[in-house]
mmCIF file of C-alpha atoms and ligand atoms in Angstrom:
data_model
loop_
_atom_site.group_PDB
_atom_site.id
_atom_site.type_symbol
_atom_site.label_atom_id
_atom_site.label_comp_id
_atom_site.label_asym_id
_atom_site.label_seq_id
_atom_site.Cartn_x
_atom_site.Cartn_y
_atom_site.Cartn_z
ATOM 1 C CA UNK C 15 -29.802 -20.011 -5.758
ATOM 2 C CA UNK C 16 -25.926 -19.356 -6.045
ATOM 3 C CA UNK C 17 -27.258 -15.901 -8.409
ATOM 4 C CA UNK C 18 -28.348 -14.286 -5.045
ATOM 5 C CA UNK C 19 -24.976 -13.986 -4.198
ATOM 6 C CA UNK C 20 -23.707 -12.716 -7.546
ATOM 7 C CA UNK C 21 -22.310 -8.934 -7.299
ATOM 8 C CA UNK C 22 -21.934 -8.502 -10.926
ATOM 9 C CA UNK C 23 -22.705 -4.827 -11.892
ATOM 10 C CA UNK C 24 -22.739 -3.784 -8.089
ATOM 11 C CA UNK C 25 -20.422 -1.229 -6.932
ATOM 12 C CA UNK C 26 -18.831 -1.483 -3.472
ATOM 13 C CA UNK C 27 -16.872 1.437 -1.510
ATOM 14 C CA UNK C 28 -14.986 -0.176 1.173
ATOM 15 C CA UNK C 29 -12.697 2.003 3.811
ATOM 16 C CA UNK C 30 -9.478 0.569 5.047
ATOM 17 C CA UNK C 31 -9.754 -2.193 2.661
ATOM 18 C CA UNK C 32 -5.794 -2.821 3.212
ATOM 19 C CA UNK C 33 -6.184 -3.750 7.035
ATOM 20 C CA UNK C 34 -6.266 -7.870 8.193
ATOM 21 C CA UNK C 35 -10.004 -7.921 7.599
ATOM 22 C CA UNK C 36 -10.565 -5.729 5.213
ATOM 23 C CA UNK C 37 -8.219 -6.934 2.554
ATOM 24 C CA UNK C 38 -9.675 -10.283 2.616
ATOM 25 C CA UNK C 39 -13.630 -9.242 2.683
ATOM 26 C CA UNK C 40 -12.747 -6.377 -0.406
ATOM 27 C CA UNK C 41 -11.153 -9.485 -1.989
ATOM 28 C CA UNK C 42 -14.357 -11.730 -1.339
ATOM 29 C CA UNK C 43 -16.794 -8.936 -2.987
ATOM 30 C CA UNK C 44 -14.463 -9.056 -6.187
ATOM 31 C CA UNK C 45 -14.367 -12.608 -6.256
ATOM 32 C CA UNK C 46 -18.150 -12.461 -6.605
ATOM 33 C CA UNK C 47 -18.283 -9.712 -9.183
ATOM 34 C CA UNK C 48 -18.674 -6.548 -7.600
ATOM 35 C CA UNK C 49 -16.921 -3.679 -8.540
ATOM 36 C CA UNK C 50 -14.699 -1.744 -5.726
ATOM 37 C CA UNK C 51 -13.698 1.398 -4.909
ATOM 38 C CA UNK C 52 -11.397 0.614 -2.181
ATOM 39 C CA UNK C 53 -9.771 3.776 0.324
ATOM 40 C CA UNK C 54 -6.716 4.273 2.579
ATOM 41 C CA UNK C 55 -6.046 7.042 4.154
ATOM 42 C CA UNK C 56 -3.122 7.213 2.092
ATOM 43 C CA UNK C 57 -4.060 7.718 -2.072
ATOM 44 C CA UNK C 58 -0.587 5.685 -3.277
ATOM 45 C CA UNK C 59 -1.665 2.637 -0.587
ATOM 46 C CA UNK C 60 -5.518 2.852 -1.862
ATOM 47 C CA UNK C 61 -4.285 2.571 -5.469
ATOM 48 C CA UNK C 62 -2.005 -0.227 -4.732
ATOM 49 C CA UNK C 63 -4.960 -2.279 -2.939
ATOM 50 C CA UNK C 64 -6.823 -1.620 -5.832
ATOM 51 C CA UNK C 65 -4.552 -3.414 -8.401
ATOM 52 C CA UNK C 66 -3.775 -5.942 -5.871
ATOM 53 C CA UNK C 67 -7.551 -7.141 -6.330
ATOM 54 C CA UNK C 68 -9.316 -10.098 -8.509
ATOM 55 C CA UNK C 69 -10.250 -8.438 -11.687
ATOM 56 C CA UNK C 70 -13.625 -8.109 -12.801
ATOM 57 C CA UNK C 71 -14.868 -8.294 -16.502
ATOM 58 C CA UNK C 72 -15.551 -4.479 -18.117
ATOM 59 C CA UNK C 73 -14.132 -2.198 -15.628
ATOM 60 C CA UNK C 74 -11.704 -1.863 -13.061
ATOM 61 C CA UNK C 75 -10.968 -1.177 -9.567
ATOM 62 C CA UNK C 76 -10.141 1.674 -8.097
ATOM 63 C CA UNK C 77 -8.639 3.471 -5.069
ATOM 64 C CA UNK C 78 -9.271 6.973 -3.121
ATOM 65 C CA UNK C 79 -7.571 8.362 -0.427
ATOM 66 C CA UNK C 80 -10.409 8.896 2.346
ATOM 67 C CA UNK C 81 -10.247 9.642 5.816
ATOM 68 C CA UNK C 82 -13.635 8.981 7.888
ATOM 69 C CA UNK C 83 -12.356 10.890 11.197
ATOM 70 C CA UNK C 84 -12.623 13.783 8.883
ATOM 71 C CA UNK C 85 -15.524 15.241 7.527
ATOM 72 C CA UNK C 86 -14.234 16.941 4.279
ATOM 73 C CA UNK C 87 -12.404 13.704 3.829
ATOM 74 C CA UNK C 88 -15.545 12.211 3.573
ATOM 75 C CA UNK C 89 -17.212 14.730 1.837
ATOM 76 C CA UNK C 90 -14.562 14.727 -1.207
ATOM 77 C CA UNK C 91 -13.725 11.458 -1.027
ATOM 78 C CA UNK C 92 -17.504 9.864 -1.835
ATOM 79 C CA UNK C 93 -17.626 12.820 -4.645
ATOM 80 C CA UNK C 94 -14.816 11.060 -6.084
ATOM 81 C CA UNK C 95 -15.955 7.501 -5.970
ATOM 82 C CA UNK C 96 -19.223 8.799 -7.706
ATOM 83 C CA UNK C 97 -17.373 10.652 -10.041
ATOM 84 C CA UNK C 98 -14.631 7.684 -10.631
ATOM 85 C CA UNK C 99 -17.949 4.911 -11.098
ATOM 86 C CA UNK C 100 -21.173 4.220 -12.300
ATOM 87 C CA UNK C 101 -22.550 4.666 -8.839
ATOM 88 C CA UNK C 102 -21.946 3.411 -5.486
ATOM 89 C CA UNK C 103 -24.458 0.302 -4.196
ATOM 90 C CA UNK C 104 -22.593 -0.861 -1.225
ATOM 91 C CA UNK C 105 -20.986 0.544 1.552
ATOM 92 C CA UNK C 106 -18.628 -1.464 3.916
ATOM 93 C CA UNK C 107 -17.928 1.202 7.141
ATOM 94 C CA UNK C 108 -14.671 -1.263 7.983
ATOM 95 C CA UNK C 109 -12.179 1.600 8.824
ATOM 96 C CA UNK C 110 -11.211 2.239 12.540
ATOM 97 C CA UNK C 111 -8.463 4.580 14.271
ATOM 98 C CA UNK C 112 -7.384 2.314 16.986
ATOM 99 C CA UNK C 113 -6.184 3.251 20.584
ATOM 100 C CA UNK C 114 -4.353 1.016 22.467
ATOM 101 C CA UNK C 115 -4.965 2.657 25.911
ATOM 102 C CA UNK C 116 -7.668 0.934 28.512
ATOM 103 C CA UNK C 117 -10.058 2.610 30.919
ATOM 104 C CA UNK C 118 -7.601 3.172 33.861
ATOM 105 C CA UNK C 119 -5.271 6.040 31.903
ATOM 106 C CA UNK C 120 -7.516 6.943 28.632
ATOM 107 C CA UNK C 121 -7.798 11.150 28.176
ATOM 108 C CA UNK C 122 -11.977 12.782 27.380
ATOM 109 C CA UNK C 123 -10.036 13.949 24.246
ATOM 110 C CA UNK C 124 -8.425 10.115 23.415
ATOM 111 C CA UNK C 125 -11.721 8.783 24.450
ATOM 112 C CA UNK C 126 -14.313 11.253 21.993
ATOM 113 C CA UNK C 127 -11.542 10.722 19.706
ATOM 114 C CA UNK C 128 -12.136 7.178 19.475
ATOM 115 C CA UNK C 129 -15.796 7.183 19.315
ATOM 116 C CA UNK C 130 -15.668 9.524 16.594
ATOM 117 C CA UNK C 131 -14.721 6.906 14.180
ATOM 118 C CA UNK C 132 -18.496 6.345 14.327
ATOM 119 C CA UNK C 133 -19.755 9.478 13.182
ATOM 120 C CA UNK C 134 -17.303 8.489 10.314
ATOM 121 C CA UNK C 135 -19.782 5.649 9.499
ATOM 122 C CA UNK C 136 -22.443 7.627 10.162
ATOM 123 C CA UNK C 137 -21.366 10.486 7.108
ATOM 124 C CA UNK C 138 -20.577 8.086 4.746
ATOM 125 C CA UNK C 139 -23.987 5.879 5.179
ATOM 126 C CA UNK C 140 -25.637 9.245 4.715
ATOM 127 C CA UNK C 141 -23.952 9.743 1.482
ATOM 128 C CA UNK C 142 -24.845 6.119 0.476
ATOM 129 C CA UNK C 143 -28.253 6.771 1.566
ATOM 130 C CA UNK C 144 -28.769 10.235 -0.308
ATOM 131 C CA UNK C 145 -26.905 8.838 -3.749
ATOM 132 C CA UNK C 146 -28.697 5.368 -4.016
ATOM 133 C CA UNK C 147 -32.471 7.185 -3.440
ATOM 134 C CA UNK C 148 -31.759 10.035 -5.974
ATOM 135 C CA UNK C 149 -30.469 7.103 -8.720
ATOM 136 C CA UNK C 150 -33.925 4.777 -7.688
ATOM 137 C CA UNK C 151 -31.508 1.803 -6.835
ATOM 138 C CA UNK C 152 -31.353 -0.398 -3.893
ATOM 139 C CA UNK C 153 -28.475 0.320 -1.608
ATOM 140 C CA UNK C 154 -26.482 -1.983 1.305
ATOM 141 C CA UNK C 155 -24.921 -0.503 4.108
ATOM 142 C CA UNK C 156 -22.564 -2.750 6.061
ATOM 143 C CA UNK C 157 -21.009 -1.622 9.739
ATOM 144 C CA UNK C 158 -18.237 -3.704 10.508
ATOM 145 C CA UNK C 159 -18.823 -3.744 14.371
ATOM 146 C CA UNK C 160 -17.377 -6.410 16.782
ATOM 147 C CA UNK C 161 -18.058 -8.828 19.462
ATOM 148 C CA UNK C 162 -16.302 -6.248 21.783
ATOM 149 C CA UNK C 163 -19.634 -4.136 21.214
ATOM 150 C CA UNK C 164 -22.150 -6.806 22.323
ATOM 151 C CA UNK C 165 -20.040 -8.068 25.206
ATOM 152 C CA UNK C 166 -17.488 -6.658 27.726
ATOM 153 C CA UNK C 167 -14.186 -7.357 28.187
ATOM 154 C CA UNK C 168 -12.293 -10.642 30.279
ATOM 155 C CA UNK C 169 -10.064 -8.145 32.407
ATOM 156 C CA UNK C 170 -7.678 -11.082 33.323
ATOM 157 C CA UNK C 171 -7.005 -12.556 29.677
ATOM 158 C CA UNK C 172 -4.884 -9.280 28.950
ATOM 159 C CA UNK C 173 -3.419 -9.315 32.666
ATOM 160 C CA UNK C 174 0.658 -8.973 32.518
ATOM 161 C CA UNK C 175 0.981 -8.923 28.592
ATOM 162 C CA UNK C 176 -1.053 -5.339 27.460
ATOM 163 C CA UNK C 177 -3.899 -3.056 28.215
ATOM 164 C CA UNK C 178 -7.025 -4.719 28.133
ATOM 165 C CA UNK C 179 -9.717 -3.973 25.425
ATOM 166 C CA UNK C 180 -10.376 0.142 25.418
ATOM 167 C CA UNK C 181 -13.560 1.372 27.370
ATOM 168 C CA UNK C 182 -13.600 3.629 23.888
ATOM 169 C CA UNK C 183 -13.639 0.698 22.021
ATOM 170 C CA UNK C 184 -16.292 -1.343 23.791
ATOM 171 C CA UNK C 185 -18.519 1.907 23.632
ATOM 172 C CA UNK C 186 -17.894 2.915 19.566
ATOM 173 C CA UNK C 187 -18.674 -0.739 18.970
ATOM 174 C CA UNK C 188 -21.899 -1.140 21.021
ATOM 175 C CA UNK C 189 -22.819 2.678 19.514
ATOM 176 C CA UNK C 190 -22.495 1.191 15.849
ATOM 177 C CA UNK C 191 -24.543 -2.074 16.080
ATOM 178 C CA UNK C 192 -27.161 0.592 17.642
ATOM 179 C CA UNK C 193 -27.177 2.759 15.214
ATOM 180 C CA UNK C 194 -27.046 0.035 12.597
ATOM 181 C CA UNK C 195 -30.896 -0.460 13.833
ATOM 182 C CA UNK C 196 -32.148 3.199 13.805
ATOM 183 C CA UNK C 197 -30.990 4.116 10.586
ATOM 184 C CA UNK C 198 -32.085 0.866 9.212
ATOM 185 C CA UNK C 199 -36.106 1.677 10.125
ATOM 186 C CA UNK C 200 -35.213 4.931 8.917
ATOM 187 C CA UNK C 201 -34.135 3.935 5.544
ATOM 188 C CA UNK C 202 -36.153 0.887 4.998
ATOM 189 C CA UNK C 203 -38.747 2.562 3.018
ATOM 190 C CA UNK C 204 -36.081 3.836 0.731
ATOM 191 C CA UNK C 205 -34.680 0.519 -0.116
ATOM 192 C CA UNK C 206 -31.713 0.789 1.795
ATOM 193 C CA UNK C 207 -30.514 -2.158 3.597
ATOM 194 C CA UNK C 208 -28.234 -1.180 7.210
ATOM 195 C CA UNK C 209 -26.606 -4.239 8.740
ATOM 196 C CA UNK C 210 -23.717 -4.814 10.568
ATOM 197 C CA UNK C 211 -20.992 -7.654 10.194
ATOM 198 C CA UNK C 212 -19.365 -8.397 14.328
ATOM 199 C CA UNK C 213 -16.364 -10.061 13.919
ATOM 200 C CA UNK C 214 -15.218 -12.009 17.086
ATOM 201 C CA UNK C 215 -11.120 -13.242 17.987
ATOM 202 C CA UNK C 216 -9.492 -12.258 14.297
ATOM 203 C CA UNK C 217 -5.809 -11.125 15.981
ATOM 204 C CA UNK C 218 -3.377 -10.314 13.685
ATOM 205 C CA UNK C 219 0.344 -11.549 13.421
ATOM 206 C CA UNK C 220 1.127 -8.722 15.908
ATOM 207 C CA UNK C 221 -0.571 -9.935 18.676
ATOM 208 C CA UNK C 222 1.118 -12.142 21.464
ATOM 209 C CA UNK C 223 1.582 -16.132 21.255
ATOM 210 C CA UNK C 224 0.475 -15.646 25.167
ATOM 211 C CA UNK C 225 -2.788 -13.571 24.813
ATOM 212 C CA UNK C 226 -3.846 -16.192 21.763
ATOM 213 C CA UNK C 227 -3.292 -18.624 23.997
ATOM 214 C CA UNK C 228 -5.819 -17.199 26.245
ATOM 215 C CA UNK C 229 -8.334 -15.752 23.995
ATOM 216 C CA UNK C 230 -8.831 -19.214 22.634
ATOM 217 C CA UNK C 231 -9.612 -20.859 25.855
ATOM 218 C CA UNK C 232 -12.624 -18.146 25.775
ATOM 219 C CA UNK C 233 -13.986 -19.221 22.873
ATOM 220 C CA UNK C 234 -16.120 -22.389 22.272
ATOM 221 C CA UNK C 235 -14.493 -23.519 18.921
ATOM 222 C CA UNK C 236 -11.264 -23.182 20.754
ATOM 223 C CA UNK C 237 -9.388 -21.367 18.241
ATOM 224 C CA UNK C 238 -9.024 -17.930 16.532
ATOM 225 C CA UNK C 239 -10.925 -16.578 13.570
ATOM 226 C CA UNK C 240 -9.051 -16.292 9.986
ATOM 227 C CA UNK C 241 -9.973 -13.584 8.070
ATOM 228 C CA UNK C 242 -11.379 -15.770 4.672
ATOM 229 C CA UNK C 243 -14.148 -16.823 7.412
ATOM 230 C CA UNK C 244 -15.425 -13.403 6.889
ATOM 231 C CA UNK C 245 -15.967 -13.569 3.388
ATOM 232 C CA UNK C 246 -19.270 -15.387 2.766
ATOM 233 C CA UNK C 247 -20.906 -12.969 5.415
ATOM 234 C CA UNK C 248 -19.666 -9.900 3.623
ATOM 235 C CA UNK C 249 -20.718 -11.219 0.304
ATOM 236 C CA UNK C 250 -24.231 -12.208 2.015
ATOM 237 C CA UNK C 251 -25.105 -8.762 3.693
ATOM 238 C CA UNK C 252 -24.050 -7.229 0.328
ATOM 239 C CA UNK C 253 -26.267 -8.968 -1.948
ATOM 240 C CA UNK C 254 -29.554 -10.294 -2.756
ATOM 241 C CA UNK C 255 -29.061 -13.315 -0.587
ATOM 242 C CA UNK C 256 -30.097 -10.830 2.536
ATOM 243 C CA UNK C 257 -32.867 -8.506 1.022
ATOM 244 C CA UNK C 258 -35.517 -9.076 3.417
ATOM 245 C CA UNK C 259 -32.789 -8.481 6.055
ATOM 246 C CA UNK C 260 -32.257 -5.275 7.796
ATOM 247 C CA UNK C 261 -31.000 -3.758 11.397
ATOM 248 C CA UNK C 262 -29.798 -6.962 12.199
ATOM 249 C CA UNK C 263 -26.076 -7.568 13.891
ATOM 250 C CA UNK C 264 -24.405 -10.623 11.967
ATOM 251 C CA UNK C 265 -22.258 -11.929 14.747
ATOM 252 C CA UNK C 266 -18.890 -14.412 13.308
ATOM 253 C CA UNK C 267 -17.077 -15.513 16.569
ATOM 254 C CA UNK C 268 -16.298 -19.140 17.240
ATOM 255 C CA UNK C 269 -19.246 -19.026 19.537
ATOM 256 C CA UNK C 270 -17.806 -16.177 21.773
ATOM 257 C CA UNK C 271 -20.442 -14.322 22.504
ATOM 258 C CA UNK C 272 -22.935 -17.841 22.721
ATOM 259 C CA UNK C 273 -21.303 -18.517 26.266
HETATM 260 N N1 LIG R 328 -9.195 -8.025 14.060
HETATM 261 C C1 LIG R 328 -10.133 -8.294 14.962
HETATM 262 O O1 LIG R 328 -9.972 -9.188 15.817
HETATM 263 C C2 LIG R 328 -11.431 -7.531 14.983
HETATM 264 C C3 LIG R 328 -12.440 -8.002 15.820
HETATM 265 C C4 LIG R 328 -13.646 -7.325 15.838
HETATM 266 C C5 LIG R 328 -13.825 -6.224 15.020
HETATM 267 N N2 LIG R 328 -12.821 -5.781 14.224
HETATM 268 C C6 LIG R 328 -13.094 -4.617 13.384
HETATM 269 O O2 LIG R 328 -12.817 -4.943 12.048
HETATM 270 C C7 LIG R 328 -12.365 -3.777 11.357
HETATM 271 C C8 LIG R 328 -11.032 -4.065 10.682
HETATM 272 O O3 LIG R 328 -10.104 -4.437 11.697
HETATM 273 P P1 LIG R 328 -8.656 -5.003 11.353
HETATM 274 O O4 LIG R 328 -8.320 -5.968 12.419
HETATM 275 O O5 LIG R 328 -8.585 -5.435 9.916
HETATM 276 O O6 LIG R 328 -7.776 -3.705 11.602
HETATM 277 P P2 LIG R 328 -6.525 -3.139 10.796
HETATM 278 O O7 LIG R 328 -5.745 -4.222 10.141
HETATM 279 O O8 LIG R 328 -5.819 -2.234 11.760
HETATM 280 O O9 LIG R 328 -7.201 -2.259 9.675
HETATM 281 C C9 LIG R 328 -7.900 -1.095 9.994
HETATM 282 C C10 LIG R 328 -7.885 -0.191 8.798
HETATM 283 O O10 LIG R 328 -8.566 1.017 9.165
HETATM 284 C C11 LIG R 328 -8.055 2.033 8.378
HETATM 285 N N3 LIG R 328 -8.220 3.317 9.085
HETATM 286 C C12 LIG R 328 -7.608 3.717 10.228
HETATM 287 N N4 LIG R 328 -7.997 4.957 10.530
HETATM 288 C C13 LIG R 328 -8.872 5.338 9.562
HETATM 289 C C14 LIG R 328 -9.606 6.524 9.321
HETATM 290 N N5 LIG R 328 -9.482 7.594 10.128
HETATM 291 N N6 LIG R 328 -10.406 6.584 8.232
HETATM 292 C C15 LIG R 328 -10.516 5.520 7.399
HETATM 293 N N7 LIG R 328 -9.839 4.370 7.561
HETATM 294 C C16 LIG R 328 -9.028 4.293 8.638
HETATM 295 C C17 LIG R 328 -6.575 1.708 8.135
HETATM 296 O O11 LIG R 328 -6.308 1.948 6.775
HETATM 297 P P3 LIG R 328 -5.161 2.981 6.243
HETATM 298 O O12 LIG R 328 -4.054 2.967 7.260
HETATM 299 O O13 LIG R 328 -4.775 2.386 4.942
HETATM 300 O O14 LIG R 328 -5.847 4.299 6.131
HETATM 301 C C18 LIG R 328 -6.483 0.212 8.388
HETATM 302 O O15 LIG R 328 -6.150 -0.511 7.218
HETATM 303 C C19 LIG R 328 -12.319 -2.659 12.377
HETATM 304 O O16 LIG R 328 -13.518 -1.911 12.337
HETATM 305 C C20 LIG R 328 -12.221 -3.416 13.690
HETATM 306 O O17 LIG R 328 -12.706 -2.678 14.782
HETATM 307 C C21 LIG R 328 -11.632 -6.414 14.191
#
């Protein structure tokens, strides 16, 4: 059974695979064999996150500079992974340009801006798409969405300590875990898989003592998501384990979203 979930001779592209989540969900595809081609927006960081990673037996990592708000980025930067691998099997869309600014003083340009980080996803799953069917290999395509996408915001946990959860946000997230679905039924029949991982609570270290606090009283496990809990979901939607699985919106959130 534990073979499903075995990665060796797979080759993953993951964007912003130095970020809280990413690091530790590009560390849990290495760990079970798959080769990565990790990207920052910056080449030097992407080639330092590379090394940084578990090694894998007859090849090695490597790292790209790729920007998904930009679609020559994009473009260049999945000509490179090709050219740099094998071939690229998985896709983890785990990048985002964040805004910190809520509904009440967000620009149109600040807001498109925001929601552009999903036509990002959307290039680079075409790319996957296009270069799996012309090799005649299975591919996975894995949005990293977020609870924030299937549920709105509690207003009042933010109140006095920052701006509450962006309208942009909410709306790029919910846009993602829909598109997961239509380009899932329209790739099924090419053997590529679209899912989409939700993480729920994961703050980093930067985020208040106070707002912790009060994010955990909202969640029925009572206590904030580590990164590592992400890993065996990754490494699921990624592999065999989930072939007969497809559209689908893997929620991780303490509960969150159950109450
Ligand atoms: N943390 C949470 O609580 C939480 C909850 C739900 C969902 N999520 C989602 O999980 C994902 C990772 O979040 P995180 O908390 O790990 O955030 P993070 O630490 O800020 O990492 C985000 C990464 O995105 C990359 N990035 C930014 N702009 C980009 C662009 N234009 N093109 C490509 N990559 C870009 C950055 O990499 P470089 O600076 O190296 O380019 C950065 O490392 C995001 O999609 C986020 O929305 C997080």
């Amino acid at each position: 059974m534990l073979s499903l979930f075995d990665l060796t001779g797979k080759t993953a592209l993951i964007t912003g695979a130095g970020g809280y989540l990413g690091s530790a969900m590009a560390k849990a595809l290495a760990e079970a064999g798959c080769r990565l081609v990790v990207t920052s927006r910056d080449a030097d960081r992407a080639k330092s996150i590379a090394e940084s990673l578990p090694p894998i037996d007859g090849s090695e990592h490597v790292g790209i500079a790729l920007d998904h708000m930009d679609e020559n980025s994009v473009t260049n930067g999945f000509s490179k992974a090709i050219e740099l691998t094998d071939g690229i099997d998985i896709l983890v869309n785990n990048g985002n340009e964040a805004l910190g600014k809520d509904w009440k003083d967000v620009s149109a340009e600040e807001f498109n801006r925001q929601l552009a980080n999903q036509t990002g996803y959307f290039l680079l799953s075409r790319a996957l798409r296009e270069h799996t069917v012309e090799r005649g290999v299975t591919g996975s395509v894995i949005m990293i969405g977020s609870m924030y996408g299937v549920v709105g915001s509690y207003p009042d946990t933010y109140k006095d300590i920052c701006a509450i959860s962006p309208v942009g946000y909410h709306a790029l997230k919910g846009g993602i875990i829909q598109m997961t679905r239509h380009l899932s039924v329209c790739w099924a029949k090419d053997d590529v898989r679209v899912n989409c991982l939700s993480p729920g609570p994961f703050p980093g270290e930067a985020v208040s003592e106070e707002l912790v606090k009060r994010l955990e009283e909202k969640c029925p496990m009572g206590r904030m998501g580590k990164p590592d809990e992400l890993k065996g979901a990754i490494v699921f939607l990624a592999s065999q384990a989930s072939s007969y699985m497809t559209g689908q919106n893997l929620v991780i959130d303490g509960g969150w979203t159950a109450w």
